[in-house]
Amino acid sequence: MSAFNDNNRLKFYCDTDRCIDCNGCAVACDEAHELPIGVRRRRVITLNEGVPGKEISTSIACMHCEDAPCSLVCPVDCFYIRADGIVLHDKDICIGCGYCLYACPFGAPQFPKDGAFGARGVMDKCTMCAGGPLPTNSEEEREVYGQDRISEGKVPVCAAMCSTKALLVGESDVIEKIYNDRVAARGYGEKNLKQTTVWKIAYYAGDRLKLKA
């Protein structure tokens, strides 16, 4: 694991007041990375569907957590966390055991199958559009891990294609400023981003443990 400054690590946040369940982020991810059928690196879920005034939609994927629970339970140590906080894994090492799926609080790990009753393949998940373990961004690596937009100075394709700018990605202080400005403009909402449930679960391990207690 590389040393990093928490304020500089890249993070995701979905503004549920702006998410309209259009699935543009999920479709963009599927198309950009040419994902196989059955693998969804990003998906949109809606809570309280059909209940007037209580529906909440949010975009879910790997949140690239502070301590990455998936990496803590991996028996072959295929995960690694970059200096910018992006959590990646090496598919050449992964054995498809599924431990990471059980540990992930967001259900991010995906496992392609060979037919309805086929064997489970190695794990696949959101890479925050940072490609694979090698910095070469070669054609072979792109085929396995998808696009490497981060090295090109671009935001992940899901955030780029979000029509309402609900899906935010970037350094912690940048996201916090955008969030605080939106809350001030709306006149309601949790004033401290760090106190929101998703932020606590993904980026503050101590708070996640308290939530489970």
mmCIF file of C-alpha atoms in Angstrom:
data_model
loop_
_atom_site.group_PDB
_atom_site.id
_atom_site.type_symbol
_atom_site.label_atom_id
_atom_site.label_comp_id
_atom_site.label_asym_id
_atom_site.label_seq_id
_atom_site.Cartn_x
_atom_site.Cartn_y
_atom_site.Cartn_z
ATOM 1 C CA MET A 1 0.000 0.000 0.000
ATOM 2 C CA SER A 2 1.424 3.381 -0.972
ATOM 3 C CA ALA A 3 1.436 6.262 1.490
ATOM 4 C CA PHE A 4 -1.071 8.980 0.719
ATOM 5 C CA ASN A 5 -2.648 12.100 2.148
ATOM 6 C CA ASP A 6 -6.363 11.594 2.833
ATOM 7 C CA ASN A 7 -7.167 15.097 1.571
ATOM 8 C CA ASN A 8 -5.576 14.286 -1.785
ATOM 9 C CA ARG A 9 -7.070 10.833 -2.344
ATOM 10 C CA LEU A 10 -9.723 10.478 -5.019
ATOM 11 C CA LYS A 11 -13.238 9.722 -3.780
ATOM 12 C CA PHE A 12 -16.743 9.172 -5.136
ATOM 13 C CA TYR A 13 -19.949 10.735 -3.873
ATOM 14 C CA CYS A 14 -23.457 10.539 -5.321
ATOM 15 C CA ASP A 15 -25.754 13.475 -4.545
ATOM 16 C CA THR A 16 -29.106 11.725 -4.051
ATOM 17 C CA ASP A 17 -30.934 15.048 -4.420
ATOM 18 C CA ARG A 18 -29.720 15.181 -8.017
ATOM 19 C CA CYS A 19 -29.746 11.520 -9.083
ATOM 20 C CA ILE A 20 -32.753 10.886 -11.363
ATOM 21 C CA ASP A 21 -32.290 7.120 -11.901
ATOM 22 C CA CYS A 22 -31.459 7.608 -15.594
ATOM 23 C CA ASN A 23 -28.711 4.942 -15.450
ATOM 24 C CA GLY A 24 -26.546 7.065 -17.730
ATOM 25 C CA CYS A 25 -23.522 6.415 -15.500
ATOM 26 C CA ALA A 26 -24.032 2.639 -15.585
ATOM 27 C CA VAL A 27 -24.543 2.510 -19.352
ATOM 28 C CA ALA A 28 -21.513 4.741 -19.952
ATOM 29 C CA CYS A 29 -19.375 2.434 -17.806
ATOM 30 C CA ASP A 30 -20.621 -0.697 -19.599
ATOM 31 C CA GLU A 31 -19.924 0.778 -23.029
ATOM 32 C CA ALA A 32 -16.607 2.463 -22.276
ATOM 33 C CA HIS A 33 -15.058 -0.661 -20.790
ATOM 34 C CA GLU A 34 -16.862 -3.146 -23.060
ATOM 35 C CA LEU A 35 -18.006 -5.179 -20.076
ATOM 36 C CA PRO A 36 -19.386 -8.684 -20.599
ATOM 37 C CA ILE A 37 -23.057 -9.417 -19.983
ATOM 38 C CA GLY A 38 -23.686 -9.985 -16.293
ATOM 39 C CA VAL A 39 -20.912 -7.698 -15.059
ATOM 40 C CA ARG A 40 -21.997 -4.252 -13.830
ATOM 41 C CA ARG A 41 -19.185 -2.191 -12.398
ATOM 42 C CA ARG A 42 -21.687 0.579 -11.648
ATOM 43 C CA ARG A 43 -25.423 0.406 -11.071
ATOM 44 C CA VAL A 44 -28.219 2.673 -9.866
ATOM 45 C CA ILE A 45 -30.510 1.582 -7.062
ATOM 46 C CA THR A 46 -33.743 3.237 -5.893
ATOM 47 C CA LEU A 47 -35.007 3.000 -2.329
ATOM 48 C CA ASN A 48 -38.678 3.430 -1.383
ATOM 49 C CA GLU A 49 -39.640 3.056 -5.019
ATOM 50 C CA GLY A 50 -43.212 4.171 -5.679
ATOM 51 C CA VAL A 51 -43.560 5.979 -2.348
ATOM 52 C CA PRO A 52 -44.320 9.666 -3.089
ATOM 53 C CA GLY A 53 -41.744 12.006 -1.624
ATOM 54 C CA LYS A 54 -39.570 9.207 -0.270
ATOM 55 C CA GLU A 55 -37.880 7.767 -3.370
ATOM 56 C CA ILE A 56 -34.107 8.049 -3.262
ATOM 57 C CA SER A 57 -31.872 6.965 -6.134
ATOM 58 C CA THR A 58 -28.130 6.594 -5.876
ATOM 59 C CA SER A 59 -25.288 5.381 -8.065
ATOM 60 C CA ILE A 60 -23.277 2.528 -6.548
ATOM 61 C CA ALA A 61 -19.866 1.079 -7.453
ATOM 62 C CA CYS A 62 -16.565 0.412 -5.742
ATOM 63 C CA MET A 63 -16.018 3.440 -3.491
ATOM 64 C CA HIS A 64 -12.246 2.862 -3.228
ATOM 65 C CA CYS A 65 -12.506 2.745 0.555
ATOM 66 C CA GLU A 66 -9.976 4.057 3.020
ATOM 67 C CA ASP A 67 -8.973 0.639 4.328
ATOM 68 C CA ALA A 68 -10.497 -1.410 1.457
ATOM 69 C CA PRO A 69 -12.184 -4.314 3.313
ATOM 70 C CA CYS A 70 -11.867 -6.384 0.126
ATOM 71 C CA SER A 71 -8.081 -6.190 0.328
ATOM 72 C CA LEU A 72 -8.062 -7.164 4.003
ATOM 73 C CA VAL A 73 -9.751 -10.531 3.387
ATOM 74 C CA CYS A 74 -8.120 -11.471 0.070
ATOM 75 C CA PRO A 75 -6.184 -14.732 0.656
ATOM 76 C CA VAL A 76 -3.834 -14.167 -2.281
ATOM 77 C CA ASP A 77 -3.216 -10.435 -1.723
ATOM 78 C CA CYS A 78 -4.218 -9.389 -5.244
ATOM 79 C CA PHE A 79 -5.349 -5.885 -4.193
ATOM 80 C CA TYR A 80 -3.237 -2.766 -3.975
ATOM 81 C CA ILE A 81 -4.039 0.869 -3.142
ATOM 82 C CA ARG A 82 -2.376 3.580 -5.178
ATOM 83 C CA ALA A 83 -0.968 6.795 -3.737
ATOM 84 C CA ASP A 84 -4.097 8.627 -4.955
ATOM 85 C CA GLY A 85 -6.321 6.203 -3.031
ATOM 86 C CA ILE A 86 -7.618 4.206 -6.013
ATOM 87 C CA VAL A 87 -8.102 0.537 -5.099
ATOM 88 C CA LEU A 88 -7.108 -1.856 -7.878
ATOM 89 C CA HIS A 89 -6.452 -5.574 -8.148
ATOM 90 C CA ASP A 90 -4.364 -7.894 -10.284
ATOM 91 C CA LYS A 91 -6.521 -10.370 -12.201
ATOM 92 C CA ASP A 92 -3.519 -12.602 -12.835
ATOM 93 C CA ILE A 93 -3.349 -13.236 -9.082
ATOM 94 C CA CYS A 94 -7.082 -13.329 -8.258
ATOM 95 C CA ILE A 95 -8.485 -16.845 -7.756
ATOM 96 C CA GLY A 96 -12.177 -15.881 -7.773
ATOM 97 C CA CYS A 97 -12.846 -17.092 -4.220
ATOM 98 C CA GLY A 98 -15.476 -14.426 -3.545
ATOM 99 C CA TYR A 99 -14.212 -13.344 -0.110
ATOM 100 C CA CYS A 100 -13.996 -9.740 -1.319
ATOM 101 C CA LEU A 101 -17.698 -9.749 -2.229
ATOM 102 C CA TYR A 102 -18.672 -10.779 1.294
ATOM 103 C CA ALA A 103 -16.445 -8.088 2.810
ATOM 104 C CA CYS A 104 -17.464 -5.202 0.528
ATOM 105 C CA PRO A 105 -20.133 -2.963 2.120
ATOM 106 C CA PHE A 106 -21.246 -1.839 -1.349
ATOM 107 C CA GLY A 107 -21.455 -5.197 -3.139
ATOM 108 C CA ALA A 108 -18.999 -3.925 -5.741
ATOM 109 C CA PRO A 109 -17.063 -7.085 -6.760
ATOM 110 C CA GLN A 110 -18.460 -8.780 -9.862
ATOM 111 C CA PHE A 111 -17.859 -12.347 -11.009
ATOM 112 C CA PRO A 112 -18.465 -13.320 -14.648
ATOM 113 C CA LYS A 113 -19.774 -16.840 -15.209
ATOM 114 C CA ASP A 114 -19.367 -19.219 -18.121
ATOM 115 C CA GLY A 115 -23.040 -19.979 -18.779
ATOM 116 C CA ALA A 116 -25.878 -20.344 -16.266
ATOM 117 C CA PHE A 117 -24.085 -23.095 -14.342
ATOM 118 C CA GLY A 118 -20.528 -22.311 -15.346
ATOM 119 C CA ALA A 119 -17.523 -21.748 -13.147
ATOM 120 C CA ARG A 120 -17.083 -18.313 -11.603
ATOM 121 C CA GLY A 121 -14.297 -16.298 -13.173
ATOM 122 C CA VAL A 122 -11.867 -13.877 -11.547
ATOM 123 C CA MET A 123 -13.269 -10.784 -9.898
ATOM 124 C CA ASP A 124 -14.015 -7.585 -11.793
ATOM 125 C CA LYS A 125 -14.868 -4.172 -10.350
ATOM 126 C CA CYS A 126 -14.757 -0.421 -10.880
ATOM 127 C CA THR A 127 -11.207 0.825 -11.397
ATOM 128 C CA MET A 128 -12.207 4.505 -11.275
ATOM 129 C CA CYS A 129 -11.152 4.412 -14.921
ATOM 130 C CA ALA A 130 -7.512 3.945 -13.882
ATOM 131 C CA GLY A 131 -6.793 0.802 -15.883
ATOM 132 C CA GLY A 132 -4.773 -2.088 -14.490
ATOM 133 C CA PRO A 133 -1.628 -2.687 -12.447
ATOM 134 C CA LEU A 134 0.826 -1.626 -15.141
ATOM 135 C CA PRO A 135 1.362 2.040 -16.084
ATOM 136 C CA THR A 136 1.717 1.163 -19.760
ATOM 137 C CA ASN A 137 -2.008 1.346 -20.630
ATOM 138 C CA SER A 138 -1.269 -1.248 -23.282
ATOM 139 C CA GLU A 139 -3.883 -2.746 -25.579
ATOM 140 C CA GLU A 140 -3.708 -6.029 -23.652
ATOM 141 C CA GLU A 141 -4.235 -4.321 -20.312
ATOM 142 C CA ARG A 142 -7.081 -2.218 -21.680
ATOM 143 C CA GLU A 143 -8.767 -5.406 -22.869
ATOM 144 C CA VAL A 144 -8.690 -6.825 -19.334
ATOM 145 C CA TYR A 145 -9.248 -3.731 -17.162
ATOM 146 C CA GLY A 146 -10.819 -1.140 -19.453
ATOM 147 C CA GLN A 147 -9.946 2.483 -20.112
ATOM 148 C CA ASP A 148 -7.297 4.423 -18.210
ATOM 149 C CA ARG A 149 -8.770 7.929 -18.194
ATOM 150 C CA ILE A 150 -7.052 9.021 -14.972
ATOM 151 C CA SER A 151 -3.596 8.968 -16.581
ATOM 152 C CA GLU A 152 -5.011 11.202 -19.322
ATOM 153 C CA GLY A 153 -6.182 13.772 -16.780
ATOM 154 C CA LYS A 154 -9.860 12.921 -17.293
ATOM 155 C CA VAL A 155 -12.568 12.100 -14.760
ATOM 156 C CA PRO A 156 -14.121 8.609 -14.785
ATOM 157 C CA VAL A 157 -16.597 8.165 -17.616
ATOM 158 C CA CYS A 158 -19.535 7.620 -15.228
ATOM 159 C CA ALA A 159 -19.101 11.092 -13.703
ATOM 160 C CA ALA A 160 -18.426 12.652 -17.085
ATOM 161 C CA MET A 161 -21.727 11.323 -18.454
ATOM 162 C CA CYS A 162 -23.913 12.144 -15.414
ATOM 163 C CA SER A 163 -26.500 14.543 -16.857
ATOM 164 C CA THR A 164 -27.389 16.145 -13.514
ATOM 165 C CA LYS A 165 -23.840 16.134 -12.088
ATOM 166 C CA ALA A 166 -25.087 14.016 -9.204
ATOM 167 C CA LEU A 167 -22.044 11.760 -9.352
ATOM 168 C CA LEU A 168 -18.995 13.578 -8.024
ATOM 169 C CA VAL A 169 -15.420 12.345 -8.106
ATOM 170 C CA GLY A 170 -12.219 14.054 -7.098
ATOM 171 C CA GLU A 171 -10.108 15.071 -4.145
ATOM 172 C CA SER A 172 -11.830 15.187 -0.782
ATOM 173 C CA ASP A 173 -11.694 18.954 -0.268
ATOM 174 C CA VAL A 174 -13.038 19.625 -3.768
ATOM 175 C CA ILE A 175 -16.033 17.336 -3.307
ATOM 176 C CA GLU A 176 -16.708 18.810 0.120
ATOM 177 C CA LYS A 177 -16.815 22.338 -1.286
ATOM 178 C CA ILE A 178 -19.223 21.354 -4.067
ATOM 179 C CA TYR A 179 -21.416 19.484 -1.596
ATOM 180 C CA ASN A 180 -21.440 22.347 0.940
ATOM 181 C CA ASP A 181 -22.325 24.885 -1.761
ATOM 182 C CA ARG A 182 -25.234 22.700 -2.879
ATOM 183 C CA VAL A 183 -26.561 22.215 0.655
ATOM 184 C CA ALA A 184 -26.355 25.966 1.276
ATOM 185 C CA ALA A 185 -28.226 26.661 -1.967
ATOM 186 C CA ARG A 186 -30.904 24.049 -1.215
ATOM 187 C CA GLY A 187 -31.334 25.116 2.369
ATOM 188 C CA TYR A 188 -31.474 21.561 3.707
ATOM 189 C CA GLY A 189 -29.392 18.410 4.046
ATOM 190 C CA GLU A 190 -26.509 17.182 6.185
ATOM 191 C CA LYS A 191 -24.205 20.185 6.434
ATOM 192 C CA ASN A 192 -21.071 18.129 7.019
ATOM 193 C CA LEU A 193 -20.297 15.719 4.174
ATOM 194 C CA LYS A 194 -18.154 13.632 6.503
ATOM 195 C CA GLN A 195 -21.257 12.881 8.572
ATOM 196 C CA THR A 196 -23.191 11.332 5.685
ATOM 197 C CA THR A 197 -23.602 7.558 5.924
ATOM 198 C CA VAL A 198 -21.903 6.652 2.629
ATOM 199 C CA TRP A 199 -18.884 8.858 3.369
ATOM 200 C CA LYS A 200 -18.499 7.284 6.808
ATOM 201 C CA ILE A 201 -18.741 3.750 5.457
ATOM 202 C CA ALA A 202 -16.231 4.270 2.658
ATOM 203 C CA TYR A 203 -13.680 6.695 4.006
ATOM 204 C CA TYR A 204 -13.669 6.467 7.782
ATOM 205 C CA ALA A 205 -13.076 2.907 8.921
ATOM 206 C CA GLY A 206 -13.702 3.719 12.574
ATOM 207 C CA ASP A 207 -17.117 5.152 11.764
ATOM 208 C CA ARG A 208 -18.006 2.098 9.660
ATOM 209 C CA LEU A 209 -17.279 -0.175 12.588
ATOM 210 C CA LYS A 210 -19.454 1.998 14.828
ATOM 211 C CA LEU A 211 -22.320 1.778 12.326
ATOM 212 C CA LYS A 212 -22.111 -2.021 12.400
ATOM 213 C CA ALA A 213 -22.108 -2.162 16.194
#
